[in-house]
mmCIF file of C-alpha atoms and ligand atoms in Angstrom:
data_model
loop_
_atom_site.group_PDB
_atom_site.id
_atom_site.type_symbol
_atom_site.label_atom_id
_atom_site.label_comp_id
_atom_site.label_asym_id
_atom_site.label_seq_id
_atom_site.Cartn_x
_atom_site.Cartn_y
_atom_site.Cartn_z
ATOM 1 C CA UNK A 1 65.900 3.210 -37.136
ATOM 2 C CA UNK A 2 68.426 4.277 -35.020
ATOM 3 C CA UNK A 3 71.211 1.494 -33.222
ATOM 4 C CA UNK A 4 74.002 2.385 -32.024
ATOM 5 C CA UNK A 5 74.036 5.726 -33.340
ATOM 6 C CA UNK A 6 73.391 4.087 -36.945
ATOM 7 C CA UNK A 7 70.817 3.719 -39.426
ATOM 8 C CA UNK A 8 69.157 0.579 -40.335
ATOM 9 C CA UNK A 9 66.315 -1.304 -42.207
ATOM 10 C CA UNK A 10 65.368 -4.505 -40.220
ATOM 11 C CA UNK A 11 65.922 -6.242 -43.420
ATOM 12 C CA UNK A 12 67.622 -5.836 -46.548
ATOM 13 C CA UNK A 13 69.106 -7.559 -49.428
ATOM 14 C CA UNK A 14 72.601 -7.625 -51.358
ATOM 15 C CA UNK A 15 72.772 -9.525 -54.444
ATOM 16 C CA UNK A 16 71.108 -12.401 -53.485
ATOM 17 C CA UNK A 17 71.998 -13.052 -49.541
ATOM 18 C CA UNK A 18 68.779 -11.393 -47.233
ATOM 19 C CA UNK A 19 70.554 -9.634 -44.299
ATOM 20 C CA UNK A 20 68.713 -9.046 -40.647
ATOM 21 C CA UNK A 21 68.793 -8.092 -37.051
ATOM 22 C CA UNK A 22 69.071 -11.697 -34.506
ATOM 23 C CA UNK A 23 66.278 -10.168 -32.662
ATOM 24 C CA UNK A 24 66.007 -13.336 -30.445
ATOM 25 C CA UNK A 25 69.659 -11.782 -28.906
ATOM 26 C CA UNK A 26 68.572 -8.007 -28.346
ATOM 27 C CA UNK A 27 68.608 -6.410 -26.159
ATOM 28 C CA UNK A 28 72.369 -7.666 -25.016
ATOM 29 C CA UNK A 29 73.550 -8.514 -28.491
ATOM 30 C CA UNK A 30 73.686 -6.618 -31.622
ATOM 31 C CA UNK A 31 74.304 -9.184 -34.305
ATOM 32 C CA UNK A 32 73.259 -8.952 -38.083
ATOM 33 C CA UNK A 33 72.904 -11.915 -39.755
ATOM 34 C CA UNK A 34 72.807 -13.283 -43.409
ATOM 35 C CA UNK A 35 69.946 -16.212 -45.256
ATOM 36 C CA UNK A 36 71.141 -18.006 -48.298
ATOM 37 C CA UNK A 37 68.424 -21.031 -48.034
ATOM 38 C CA UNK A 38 64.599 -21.635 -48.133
ATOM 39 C CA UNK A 39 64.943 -23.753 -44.851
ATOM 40 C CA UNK A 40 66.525 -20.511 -42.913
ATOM 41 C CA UNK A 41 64.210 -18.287 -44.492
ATOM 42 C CA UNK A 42 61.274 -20.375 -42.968
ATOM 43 C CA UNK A 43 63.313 -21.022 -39.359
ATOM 44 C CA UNK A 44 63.997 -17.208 -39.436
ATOM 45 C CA UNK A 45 60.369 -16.632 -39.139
ATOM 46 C CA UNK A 46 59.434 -19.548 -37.191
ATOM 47 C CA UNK A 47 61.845 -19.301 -34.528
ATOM 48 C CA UNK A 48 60.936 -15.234 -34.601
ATOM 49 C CA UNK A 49 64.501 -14.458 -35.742
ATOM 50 C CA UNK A 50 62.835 -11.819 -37.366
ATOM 51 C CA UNK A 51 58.938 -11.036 -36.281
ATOM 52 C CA UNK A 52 56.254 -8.592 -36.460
ATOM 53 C CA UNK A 53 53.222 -8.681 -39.047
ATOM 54 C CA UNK A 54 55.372 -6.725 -41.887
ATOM 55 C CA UNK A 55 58.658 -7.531 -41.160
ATOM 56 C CA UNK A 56 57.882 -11.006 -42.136
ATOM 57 C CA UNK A 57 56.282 -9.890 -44.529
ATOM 58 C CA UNK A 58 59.250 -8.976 -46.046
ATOM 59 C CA UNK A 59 61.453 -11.859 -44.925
ATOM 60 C CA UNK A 60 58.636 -13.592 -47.047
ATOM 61 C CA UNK A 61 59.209 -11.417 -50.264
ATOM 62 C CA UNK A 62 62.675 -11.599 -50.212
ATOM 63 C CA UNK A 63 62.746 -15.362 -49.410
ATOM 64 C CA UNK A 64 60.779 -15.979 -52.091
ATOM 65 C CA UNK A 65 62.575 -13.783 -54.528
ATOM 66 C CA UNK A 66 66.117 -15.559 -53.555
ATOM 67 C CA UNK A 67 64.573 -19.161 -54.159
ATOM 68 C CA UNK A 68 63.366 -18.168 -57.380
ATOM 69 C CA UNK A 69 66.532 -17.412 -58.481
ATOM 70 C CA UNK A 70 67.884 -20.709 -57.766
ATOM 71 C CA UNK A 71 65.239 -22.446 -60.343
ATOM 72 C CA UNK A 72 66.307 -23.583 -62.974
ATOM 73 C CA UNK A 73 63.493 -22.682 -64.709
ATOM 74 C CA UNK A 74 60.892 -20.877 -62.358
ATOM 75 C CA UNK A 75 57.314 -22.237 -63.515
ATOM 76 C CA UNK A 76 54.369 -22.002 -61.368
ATOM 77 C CA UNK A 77 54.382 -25.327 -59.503
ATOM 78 C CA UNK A 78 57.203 -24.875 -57.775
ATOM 79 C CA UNK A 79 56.825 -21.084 -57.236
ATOM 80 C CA UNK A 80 53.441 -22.088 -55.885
ATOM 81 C CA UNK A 81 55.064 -24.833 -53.593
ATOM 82 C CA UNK A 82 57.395 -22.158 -52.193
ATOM 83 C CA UNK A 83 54.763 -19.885 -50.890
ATOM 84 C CA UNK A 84 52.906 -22.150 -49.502
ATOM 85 C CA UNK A 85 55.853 -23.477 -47.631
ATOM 86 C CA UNK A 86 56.906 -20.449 -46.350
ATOM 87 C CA UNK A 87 53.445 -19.312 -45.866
ATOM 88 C CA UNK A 88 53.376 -22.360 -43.058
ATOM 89 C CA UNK A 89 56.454 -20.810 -40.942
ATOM 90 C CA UNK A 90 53.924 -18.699 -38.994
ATOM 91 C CA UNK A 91 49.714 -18.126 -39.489
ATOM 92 C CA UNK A 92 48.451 -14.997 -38.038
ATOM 93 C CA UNK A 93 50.451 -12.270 -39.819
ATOM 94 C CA UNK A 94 48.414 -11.164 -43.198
ATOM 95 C CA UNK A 95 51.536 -8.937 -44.325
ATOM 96 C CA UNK A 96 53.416 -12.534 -44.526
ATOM 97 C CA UNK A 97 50.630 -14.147 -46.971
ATOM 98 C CA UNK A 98 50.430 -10.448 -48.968
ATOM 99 C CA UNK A 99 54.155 -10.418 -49.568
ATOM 100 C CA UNK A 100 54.389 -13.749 -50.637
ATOM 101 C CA UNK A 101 51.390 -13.627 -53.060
ATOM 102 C CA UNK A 102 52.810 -10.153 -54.444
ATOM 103 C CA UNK A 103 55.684 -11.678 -55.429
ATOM 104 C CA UNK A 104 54.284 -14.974 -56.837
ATOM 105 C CA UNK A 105 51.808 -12.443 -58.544
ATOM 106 C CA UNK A 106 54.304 -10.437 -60.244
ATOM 107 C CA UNK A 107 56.536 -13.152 -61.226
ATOM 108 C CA UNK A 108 53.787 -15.209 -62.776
ATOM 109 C CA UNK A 109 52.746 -12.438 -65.083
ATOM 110 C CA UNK A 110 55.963 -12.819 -67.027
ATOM 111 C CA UNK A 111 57.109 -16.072 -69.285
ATOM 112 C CA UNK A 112 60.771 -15.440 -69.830
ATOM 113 C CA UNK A 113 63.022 -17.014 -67.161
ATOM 114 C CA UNK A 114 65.793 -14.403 -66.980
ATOM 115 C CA UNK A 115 62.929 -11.620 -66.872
ATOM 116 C CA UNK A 116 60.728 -13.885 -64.532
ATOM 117 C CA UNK A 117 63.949 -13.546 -61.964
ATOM 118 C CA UNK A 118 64.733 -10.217 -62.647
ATOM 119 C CA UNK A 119 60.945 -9.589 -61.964
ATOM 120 C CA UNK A 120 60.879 -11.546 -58.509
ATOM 121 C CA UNK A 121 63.767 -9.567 -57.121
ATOM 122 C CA UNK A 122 62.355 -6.059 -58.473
ATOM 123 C CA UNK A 123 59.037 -6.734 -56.976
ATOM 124 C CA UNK A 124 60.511 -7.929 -53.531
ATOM 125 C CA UNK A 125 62.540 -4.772 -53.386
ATOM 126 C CA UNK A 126 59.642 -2.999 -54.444
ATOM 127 C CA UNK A 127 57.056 -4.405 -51.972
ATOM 128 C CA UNK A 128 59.737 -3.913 -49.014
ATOM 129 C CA UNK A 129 60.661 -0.249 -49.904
ATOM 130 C CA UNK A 130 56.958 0.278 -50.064
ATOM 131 C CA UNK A 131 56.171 -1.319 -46.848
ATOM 132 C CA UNK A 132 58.329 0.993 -45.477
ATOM 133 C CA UNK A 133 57.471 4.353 -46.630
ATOM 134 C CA UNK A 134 53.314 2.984 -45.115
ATOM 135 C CA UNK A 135 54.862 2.628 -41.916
ATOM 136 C CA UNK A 136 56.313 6.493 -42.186
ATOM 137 C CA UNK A 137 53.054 7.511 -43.559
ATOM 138 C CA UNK A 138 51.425 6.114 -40.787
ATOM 139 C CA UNK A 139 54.163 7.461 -38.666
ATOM 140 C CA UNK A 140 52.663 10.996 -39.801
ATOM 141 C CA UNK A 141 49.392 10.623 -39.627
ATOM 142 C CA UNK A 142 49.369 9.177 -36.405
ATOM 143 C CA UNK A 143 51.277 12.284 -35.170
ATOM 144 C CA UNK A 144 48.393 14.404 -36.101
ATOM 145 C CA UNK A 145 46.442 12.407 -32.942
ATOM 146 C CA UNK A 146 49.416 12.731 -30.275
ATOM 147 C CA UNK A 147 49.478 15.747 -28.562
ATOM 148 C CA UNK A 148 52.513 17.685 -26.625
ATOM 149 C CA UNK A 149 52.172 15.811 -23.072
ATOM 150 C CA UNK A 150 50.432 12.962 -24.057
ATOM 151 C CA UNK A 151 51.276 9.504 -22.049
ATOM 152 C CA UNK A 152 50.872 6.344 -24.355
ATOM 153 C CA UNK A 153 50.795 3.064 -23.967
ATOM 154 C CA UNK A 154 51.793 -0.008 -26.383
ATOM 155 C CA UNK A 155 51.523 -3.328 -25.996
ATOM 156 C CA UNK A 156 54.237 -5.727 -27.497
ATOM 157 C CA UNK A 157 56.987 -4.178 -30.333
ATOM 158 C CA UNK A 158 55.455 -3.366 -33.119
ATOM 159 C CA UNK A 159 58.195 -0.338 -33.848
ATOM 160 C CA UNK A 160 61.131 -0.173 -36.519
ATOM 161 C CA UNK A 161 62.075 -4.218 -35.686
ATOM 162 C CA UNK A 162 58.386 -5.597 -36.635
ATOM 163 C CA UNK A 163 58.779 -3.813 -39.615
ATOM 164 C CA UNK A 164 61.060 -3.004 -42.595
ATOM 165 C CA UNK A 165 61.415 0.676 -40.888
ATOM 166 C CA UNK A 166 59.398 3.367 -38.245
ATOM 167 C CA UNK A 167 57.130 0.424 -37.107
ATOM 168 C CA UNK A 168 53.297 1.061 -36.663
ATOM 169 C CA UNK A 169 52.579 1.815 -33.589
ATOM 170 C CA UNK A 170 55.743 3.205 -32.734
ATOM 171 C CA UNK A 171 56.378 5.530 -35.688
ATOM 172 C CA UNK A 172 53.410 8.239 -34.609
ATOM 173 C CA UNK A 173 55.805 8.031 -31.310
ATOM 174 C CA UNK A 174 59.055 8.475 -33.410
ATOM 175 C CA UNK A 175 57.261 11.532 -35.603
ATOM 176 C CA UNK A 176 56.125 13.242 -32.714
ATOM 177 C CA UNK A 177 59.326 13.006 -30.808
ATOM 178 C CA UNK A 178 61.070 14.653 -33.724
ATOM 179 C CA UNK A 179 58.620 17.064 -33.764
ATOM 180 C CA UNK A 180 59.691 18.316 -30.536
ATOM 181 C CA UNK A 181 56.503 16.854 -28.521
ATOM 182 C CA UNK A 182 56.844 16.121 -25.141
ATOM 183 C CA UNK A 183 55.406 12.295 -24.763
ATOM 184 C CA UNK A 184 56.141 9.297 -22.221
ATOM 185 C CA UNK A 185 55.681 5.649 -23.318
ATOM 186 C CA UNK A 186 54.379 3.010 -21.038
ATOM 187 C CA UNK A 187 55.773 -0.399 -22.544
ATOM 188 C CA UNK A 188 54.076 -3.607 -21.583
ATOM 189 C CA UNK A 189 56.461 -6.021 -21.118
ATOM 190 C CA UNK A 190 54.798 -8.608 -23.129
ATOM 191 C CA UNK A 191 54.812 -12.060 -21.630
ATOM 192 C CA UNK A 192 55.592 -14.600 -22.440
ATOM 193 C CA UNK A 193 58.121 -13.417 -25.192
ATOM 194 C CA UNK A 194 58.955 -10.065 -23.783
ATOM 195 C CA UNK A 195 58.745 -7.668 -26.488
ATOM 196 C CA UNK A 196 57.935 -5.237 -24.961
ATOM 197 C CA UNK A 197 60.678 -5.119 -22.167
ATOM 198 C CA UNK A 198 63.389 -6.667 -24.996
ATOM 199 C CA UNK A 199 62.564 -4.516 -28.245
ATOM 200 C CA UNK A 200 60.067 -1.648 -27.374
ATOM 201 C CA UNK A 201 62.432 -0.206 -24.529
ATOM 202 C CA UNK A 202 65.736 -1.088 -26.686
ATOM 203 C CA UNK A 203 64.411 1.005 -29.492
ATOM 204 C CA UNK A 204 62.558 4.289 -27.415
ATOM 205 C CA UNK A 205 65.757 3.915 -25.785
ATOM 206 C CA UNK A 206 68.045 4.251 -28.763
ATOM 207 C CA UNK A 207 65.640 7.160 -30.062
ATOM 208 C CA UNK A 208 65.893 9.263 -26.767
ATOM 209 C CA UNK A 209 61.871 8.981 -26.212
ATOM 210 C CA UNK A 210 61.062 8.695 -22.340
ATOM 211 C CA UNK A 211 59.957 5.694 -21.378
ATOM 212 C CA UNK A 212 59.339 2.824 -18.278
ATOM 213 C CA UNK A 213 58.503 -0.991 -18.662
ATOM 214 C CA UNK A 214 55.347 -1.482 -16.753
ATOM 215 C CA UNK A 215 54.860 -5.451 -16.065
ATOM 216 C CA UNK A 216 51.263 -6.648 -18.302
ATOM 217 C CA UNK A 217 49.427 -6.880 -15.016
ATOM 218 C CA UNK A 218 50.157 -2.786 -13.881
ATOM 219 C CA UNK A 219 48.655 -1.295 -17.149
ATOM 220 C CA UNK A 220 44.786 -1.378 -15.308
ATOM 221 C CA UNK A 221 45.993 0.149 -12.512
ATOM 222 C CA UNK A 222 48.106 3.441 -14.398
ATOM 223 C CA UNK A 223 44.687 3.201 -17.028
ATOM 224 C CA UNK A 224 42.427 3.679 -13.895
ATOM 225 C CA UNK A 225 44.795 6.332 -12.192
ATOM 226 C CA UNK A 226 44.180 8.302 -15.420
ATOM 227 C CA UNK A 227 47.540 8.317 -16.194
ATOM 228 C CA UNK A 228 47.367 7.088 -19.604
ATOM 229 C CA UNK A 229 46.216 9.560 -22.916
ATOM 230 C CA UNK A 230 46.007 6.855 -25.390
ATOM 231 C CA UNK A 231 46.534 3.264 -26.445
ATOM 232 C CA UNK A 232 48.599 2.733 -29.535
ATOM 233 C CA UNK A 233 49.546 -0.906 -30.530
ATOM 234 C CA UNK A 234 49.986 -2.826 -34.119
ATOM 235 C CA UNK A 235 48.096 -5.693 -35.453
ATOM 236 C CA UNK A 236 49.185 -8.805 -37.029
ATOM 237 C CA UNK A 237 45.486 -9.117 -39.406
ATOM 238 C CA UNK A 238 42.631 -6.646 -39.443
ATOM 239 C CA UNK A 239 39.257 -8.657 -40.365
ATOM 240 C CA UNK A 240 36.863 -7.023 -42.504
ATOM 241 C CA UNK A 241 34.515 -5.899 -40.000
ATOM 242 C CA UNK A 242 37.679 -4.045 -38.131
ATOM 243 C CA UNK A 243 38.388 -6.648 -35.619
ATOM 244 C CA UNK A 244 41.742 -6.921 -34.850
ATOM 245 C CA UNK A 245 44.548 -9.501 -33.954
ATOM 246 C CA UNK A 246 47.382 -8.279 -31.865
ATOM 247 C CA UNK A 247 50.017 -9.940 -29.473
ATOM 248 C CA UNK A 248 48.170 -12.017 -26.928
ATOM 249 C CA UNK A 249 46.908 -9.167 -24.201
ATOM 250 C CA UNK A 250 46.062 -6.646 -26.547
ATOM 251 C CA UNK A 251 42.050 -7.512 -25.609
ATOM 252 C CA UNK A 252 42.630 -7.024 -21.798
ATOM 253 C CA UNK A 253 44.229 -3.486 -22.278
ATOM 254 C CA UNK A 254 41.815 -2.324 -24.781
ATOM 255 C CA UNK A 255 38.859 -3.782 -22.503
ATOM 256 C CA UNK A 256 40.329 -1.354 -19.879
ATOM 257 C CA UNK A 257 41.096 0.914 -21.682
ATOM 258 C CA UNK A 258 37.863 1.094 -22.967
ATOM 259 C CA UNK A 259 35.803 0.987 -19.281
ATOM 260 C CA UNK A 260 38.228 4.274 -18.376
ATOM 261 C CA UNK A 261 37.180 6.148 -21.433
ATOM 262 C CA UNK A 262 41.028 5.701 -22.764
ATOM 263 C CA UNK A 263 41.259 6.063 -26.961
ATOM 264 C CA UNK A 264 42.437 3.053 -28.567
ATOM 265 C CA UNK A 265 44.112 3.391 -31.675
ATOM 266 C CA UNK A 266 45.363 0.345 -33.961
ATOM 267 C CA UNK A 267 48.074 1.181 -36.731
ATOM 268 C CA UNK A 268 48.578 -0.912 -39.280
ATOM 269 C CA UNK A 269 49.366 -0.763 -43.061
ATOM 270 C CA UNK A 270 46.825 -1.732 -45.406
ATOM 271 C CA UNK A 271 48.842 -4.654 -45.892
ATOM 272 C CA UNK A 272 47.819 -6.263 -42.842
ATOM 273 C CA UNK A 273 43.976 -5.799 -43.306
ATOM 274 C CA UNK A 274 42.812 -9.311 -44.953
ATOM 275 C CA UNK A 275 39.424 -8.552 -47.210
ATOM 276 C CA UNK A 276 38.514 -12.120 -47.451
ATOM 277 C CA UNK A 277 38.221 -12.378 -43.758
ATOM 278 C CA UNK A 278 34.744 -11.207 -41.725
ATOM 279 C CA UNK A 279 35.756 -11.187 -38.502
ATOM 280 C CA UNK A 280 38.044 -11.806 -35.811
ATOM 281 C CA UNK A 281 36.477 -15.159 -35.143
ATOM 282 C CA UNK A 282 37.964 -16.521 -38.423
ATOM 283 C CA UNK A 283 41.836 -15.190 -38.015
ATOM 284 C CA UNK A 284 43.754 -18.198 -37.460
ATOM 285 C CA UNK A 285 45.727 -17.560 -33.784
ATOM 286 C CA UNK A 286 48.843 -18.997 -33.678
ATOM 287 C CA UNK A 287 49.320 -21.182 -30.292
ATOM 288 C CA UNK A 288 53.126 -21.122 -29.706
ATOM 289 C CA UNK A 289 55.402 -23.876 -27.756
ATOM 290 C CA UNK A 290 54.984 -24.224 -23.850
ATOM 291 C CA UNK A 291 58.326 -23.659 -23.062
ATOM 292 C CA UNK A 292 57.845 -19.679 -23.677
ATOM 293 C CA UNK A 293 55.851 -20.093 -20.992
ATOM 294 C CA UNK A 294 57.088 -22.304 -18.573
ATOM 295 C CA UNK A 295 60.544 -20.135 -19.038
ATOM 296 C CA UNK A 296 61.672 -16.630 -18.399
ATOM 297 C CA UNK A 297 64.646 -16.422 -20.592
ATOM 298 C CA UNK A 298 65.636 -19.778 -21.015
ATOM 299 C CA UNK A 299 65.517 -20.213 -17.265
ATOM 300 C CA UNK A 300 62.687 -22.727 -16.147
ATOM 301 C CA UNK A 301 60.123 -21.161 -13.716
ATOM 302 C CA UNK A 302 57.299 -23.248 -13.430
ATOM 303 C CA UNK A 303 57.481 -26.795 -10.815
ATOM 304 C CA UNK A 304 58.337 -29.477 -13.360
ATOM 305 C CA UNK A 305 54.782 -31.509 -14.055
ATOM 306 C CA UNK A 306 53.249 -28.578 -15.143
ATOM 307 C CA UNK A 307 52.309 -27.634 -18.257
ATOM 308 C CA UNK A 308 51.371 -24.214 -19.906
ATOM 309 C CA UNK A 309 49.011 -23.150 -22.935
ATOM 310 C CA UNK A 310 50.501 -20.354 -25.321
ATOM 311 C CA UNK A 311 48.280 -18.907 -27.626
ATOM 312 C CA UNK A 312 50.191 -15.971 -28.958
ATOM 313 C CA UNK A 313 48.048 -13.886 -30.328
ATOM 314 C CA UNK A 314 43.876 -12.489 -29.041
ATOM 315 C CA UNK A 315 41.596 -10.916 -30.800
ATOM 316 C CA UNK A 316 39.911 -7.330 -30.180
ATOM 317 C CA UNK A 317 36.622 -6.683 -31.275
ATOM 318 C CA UNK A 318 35.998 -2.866 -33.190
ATOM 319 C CA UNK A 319 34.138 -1.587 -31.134
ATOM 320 C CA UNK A 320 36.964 -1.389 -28.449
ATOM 321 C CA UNK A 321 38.774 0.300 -31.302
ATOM 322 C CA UNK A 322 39.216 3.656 -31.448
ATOM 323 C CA UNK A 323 40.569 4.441 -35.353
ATOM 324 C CA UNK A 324 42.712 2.481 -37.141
ATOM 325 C CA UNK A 325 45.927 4.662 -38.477
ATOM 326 C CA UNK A 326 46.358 3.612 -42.013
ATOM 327 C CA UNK A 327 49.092 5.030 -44.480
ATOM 328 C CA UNK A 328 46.060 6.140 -46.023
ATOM 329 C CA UNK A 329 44.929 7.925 -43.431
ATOM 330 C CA UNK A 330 43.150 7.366 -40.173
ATOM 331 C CA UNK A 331 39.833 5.014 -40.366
ATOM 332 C CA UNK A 332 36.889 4.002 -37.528
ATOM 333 C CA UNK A 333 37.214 0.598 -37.783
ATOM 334 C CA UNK A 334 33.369 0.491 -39.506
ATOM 335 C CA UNK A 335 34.630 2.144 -42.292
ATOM 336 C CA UNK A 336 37.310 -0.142 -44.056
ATOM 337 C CA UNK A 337 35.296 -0.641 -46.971
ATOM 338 C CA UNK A 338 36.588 3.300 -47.877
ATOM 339 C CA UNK A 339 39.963 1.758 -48.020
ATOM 340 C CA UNK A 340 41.664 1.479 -51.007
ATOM 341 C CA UNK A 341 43.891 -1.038 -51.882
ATOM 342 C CA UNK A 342 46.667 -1.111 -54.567
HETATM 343 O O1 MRU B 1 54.825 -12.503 -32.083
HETATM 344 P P1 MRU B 1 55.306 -11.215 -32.663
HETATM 345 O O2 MRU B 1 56.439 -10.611 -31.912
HETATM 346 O O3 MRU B 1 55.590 -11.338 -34.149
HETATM 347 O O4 MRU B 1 54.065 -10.234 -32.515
HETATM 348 C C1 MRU B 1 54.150 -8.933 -32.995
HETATM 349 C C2 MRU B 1 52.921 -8.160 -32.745
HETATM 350 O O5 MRU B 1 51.997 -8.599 -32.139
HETATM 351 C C3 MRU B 1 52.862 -6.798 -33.379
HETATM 352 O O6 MRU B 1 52.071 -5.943 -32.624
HETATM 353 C C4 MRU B 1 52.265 -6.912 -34.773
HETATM 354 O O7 MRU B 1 52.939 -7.881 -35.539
HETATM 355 C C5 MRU B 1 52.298 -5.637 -35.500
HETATM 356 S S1 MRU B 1 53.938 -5.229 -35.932
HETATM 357 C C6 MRU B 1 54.058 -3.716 -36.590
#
């Protein structure tokens, strides 16, 4: 992605320090910062230093890899203990629990210390470079769909910053922008978080792709207006059935979207579709502290003596869902079964 003029990965690793974007301070701060410990590794993610199904993902592979080179002598136990600690920092995101598990995976299938280190740190690098190159492969495929003209609209971030690079739903944006199309965004602003309004706009900004923040509740009323070609968001964890979890709100807009005959499209890399899981009904949602809600940027809006629920994620059931753009190409949510996984 773009910042500044510059290109970046969300996340990256040198030696054995993980570097990343603050993305709690964008859009008014720029800052990279560096992880040398398990405990910020996990706080990174829980705190949603870093966020977005496969960007923790990666922040998982990589923290993993960096506390297995601090073993003495990595053994399964306390590889196994790591993952599942980390796994804890947030519950929704598959990618998270698939990077982790690659890792452990690969590391456990050698014997040798030095090679089961060198192993950890070549499959983290590995799993990360590969998440990216998905997220441009969906990034082209998705293109394919967009047409010169077309008005989108996405819900939450799930561009370049929720990922290692391109982002899901934002990459078919990216593609077809370089490919000279002529498309407007409509960016939900994403309460209670504001992802949409913080990270969506900063990066279609930074990329030169037209754009306006619309607040959650105005997307009905440009859907109904027919002002709006196509719904594009991410997903967090794709059940086997193709029911989707997204950013809390995702339901609503493809419900309306839906009723106005608008496509809905879901991309996501294969990485974030969870085989062991029927349906949306058994994706864990993570329910996030009040204070996100009470608070618009740290400022408290809500009479004190009330409280505020904060489930951060819904679920959408398939047959809202239009196709789900895969780096594999683009699938009606009935068909994952044709989906092949590495
Ligand atoms: O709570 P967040 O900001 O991690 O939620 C992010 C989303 O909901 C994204 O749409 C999803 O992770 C897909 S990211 C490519």
């Amino acid at each position: 992605m773009i910042i500044n003029g510059k290109q970046y990965q969300t996340i990256w690793m040198e030696g054995n320090t993980i570097h990343t974007i603050e993305q709690n301070k964008l859009p008014e701060e720029f800052e990279i910062i560096t992880i040398d410990t398990l405990e910020d590794v996990a706080k990174s993610i829980s705190t949603m230093i870093i966020r977005g199904a496969p960007a923790i993902g990666a922040m998982g592979a990589f923290g993993l890899a960096q506390a297995i080179q601090k073993m003495e002598v990595p053994n399964k136990v306390d590889i196994t203990n790591v993952r599942d600690f980390l796994f804890e920092s947030r519950p929704t995101a598959y990618d998270l629990q698939h990077g982790l598990d690659f890792v452990v995976n690969e590391t456990l299938s050698r014997s040798e210390p030095a090679i089961m280190k060198k192993t950890a740190m070549e499959s983290a690098q590995s799993y990360v470079d590969a998440s990216a190159e998905a997220c441009r492969k969906i990034g082209e495929y998705g293109n394919t769909i967009v047409q010169d003209g077309d008005k989108l609209l996405t819900h939450c971030n799930a561009g370049a910053l929720a990922t290692v690079d391109y982002g899901t739903a934002l990459a078919p944006m990216r593609i077809a922008h370089e490919n000279g199309k002529n498309i407007f965004i409509f960016v939900d602003e994403t309460r209670p978080r504001l992802q949409g309004a913080k990270l969506t706009a900063f990066e279609l900004h930074e990329e030169g792709i037209p754009h306006a923040v619309i607040a959650d509740n105005a997307a009905g009323f440009f859907m109904a207006r027919g002002d709006v070609d196509m719904v594009i968001t991410g997903t967090d964890r794709v059940a086997s059935n193709g029911d989707v979890a997204n950013k809390i709100g995702t339901y609503e807009k493809a419900v309306v979207a839906h009723e106005n005959g608008i496509p809905v499209y879901i991309a996501a890399p294969i990485s974030t579709i969870d085989f062991t899981c029927p349906t949306g009904k058994d994706i864990p949602i993570e329910v996030r502290d009040e204070n996100e809600v009470l608070d618009v940027n740290g400022l408290r809006v809500v009479s004190q003596g009330s409280g505020a629920l904060n489930p951060a994620f819904d679920v959408t059931p398939a047959k809202y869902i239009t196709g789900i753009i895969t780096e594999q190409g683009i699938f009606n949510p009935s068909e994952l079964d044709k989906i092949f996984r590495l």
